[in-house]
Amino acid sequence: MGLRRRDFVKAGLAAGATALAGSGAIRGTPLPAPAPPATSGKPVRPVAICSANGLAAVERAMERLRAGEDTLDAAIAGVNLVEDDPEDITVGYGGLPNERGVVQLDSSVMHGPSRNAGAVASLENIRHPSRVAQVVMKRTDHVLLVGPGALEFARLHGFKEENLLTEKSRKIFLYWKETLSGKDDWFTSAEELEDPDLRKYIRTYGTINLNVVDTAGDLSGVTTTSGLFFKIPGRVGDSPIIGAGLYVDNDTGACGATGRGEAVILTCGSHSVVTRMAGGESPEQACLGALQKIVDWSQAPALLDADGRPNFNVKFYAVNKRGEYGSAAIWSNSRYAVHDGSEARLRDCAYLFKRA
Ligand code: GLY
């Protein structure tokens, strides 16, 4: 008979306790005292913080928190609005496809109170990868499912399959493909060449990350994306990687990322921000510190501008257990959305470098 997760966790705890008791008895080393709680027990000001494409998402997440919903359910309800929005070409339905014209979505969720997470990568045909990630967390002993396995899992759990490529994203994709090279057989029309709506989509990244804290100081977060525009099929960014595009520690805080995923993966970005907050930094200081590491680690000439600075952007969005929040980007003129219990608004991110 298979072991259910609950039994598995219990069995693991029992084994761990035996091992600890054994080693303590032999060496006579007392176990460390538990860390003091990070809040004073007073109600925390609830906060929802998100990338700038999530102004409506923080509004919805805050409504759900006020209704007493679980922090992760509230966060996911917020980003579902953007996964559903065909006008946001960086997330869910209407997201830009890979280099073969296929939309492949990445998402992760992390639930502070249960210290658990779930994620999916390269998932096709399902518009709410964040919800599938939550089912991976709740209904399996795994954290990350990818590609056809993730799709099969979603189907088995009743998710509806659909074509995620909208007319808008199909046209942007085709324009990219047809203008990629003068050495192939793909031509574009004169009208399309002049169309400013098609010309403006350079190859870049987009994502939504949303993190919340409720009045009890419980935290959760979610990140969901269609990833790098026109990516190599199967390319997975930071969004579904726990510790990179998202990290939540219910004793400390939550953080997520948007922007160049490879840089965030290489530096374990969101984990690094949460670790800095645990060390006493404010959310904004912690985001800036983790971004500085990305700058220090970006050495390939293809990633640098004429002044030796990254030619890409990364943004972090962080909130701590006391309801303090902050966001920072490598480059100025970056914004984020926040609802701090009074209203939803867009604010400027702190930054390392000012754009000319
Ligand atoms: N941060 C989104 C991605 O790199 O896919």
CSV table of N, CA, C and O in Angstrom, one decimal, residues 30 57 61 72 97 138 206 281 290 318 349:
chain,number,residue,atom,x,y,z
A,30,PRO,N,22.9,20.0,24.0
A,30,PRO,CA,21.5,20.4,24.1
A,30,PRO,C,21.1,20.9,22.7
A,30,PRO,O,21.8,21.5,22.0
A,57,ALA,N,-4.8,42.6,-9.7
A,57,ALA,CA,-4.5,41.3,-9.0
A,57,ALA,C,-4.3,41.6,-7.5
A,57,ALA,O,-4.8,40.8,-6.6
A,61,ALA,N,-6.6,40.1,-4.5
A,61,ALA,CA,-6.0,39.3,-3.4
A,61,ALA,C,-6.3,39.9,-2.1
A,61,ALA,O,-6.6,39.2,-1.1
A,72,LEU,N,-2.5,31.6,0.3
A,72,LEU,CA,-2.1,31.2,-1.1
A,72,LEU,C,-3.3,31.2,-2.0
A,72,LEU,O,-3.2,31.6,-3.2
A,97,PRO,N,4.4,32.8,-27.6
A,97,PRO,CA,4.8,31.4,-27.7
A,97,PRO,C,6.3,31.2,-27.8
A,97,PRO,O,7.1,32.2,-27.8
A,138,LYS,N,-0.6,20.1,-3.3
A,138,LYS,CA,-1.6,19.5,-2.4
A,138,LYS,C,-1.8,18.1,-2.6
A,138,LYS,O,-2.1,17.3,-1.7
A,206,GLY,N,8.4,38.7,-19.5
A,206,GLY,CA,7.3,39.2,-18.8
A,206,GLY,C,6.8,38.2,-17.9
A,206,GLY,O,6.9,37.0,-18.2
A,281,GLU,N,17.8,42.8,7.1
A,281,GLU,CA,17.6,43.9,6.1
A,281,GLU,C,16.1,44.2,5.8
A,281,GLU,O,15.3,43.3,5.9
A,290,ALA,N,20.4,41.5,-3.5
A,290,ALA,CA,20.3,40.4,-4.4
A,290,ALA,C,20.5,40.8,-5.8
A,290,ALA,O,21.2,40.1,-6.6
A,318,ALA,N,9.2,42.1,-2.5
A,318,ALA,CA,9.3,41.4,-1.2
A,318,ALA,C,8.4,42.0,-0.2
A,318,ALA,O,8.1,43.2,-0.1
A,349,CYS,N,10.0,51.3,-8.2
A,349,CYS,CA,10.9,50.4,-7.6
A,349,CYS,C,12.2,51.2,-7.3
A,349,CYS,O,12.6,52.1,-8.0
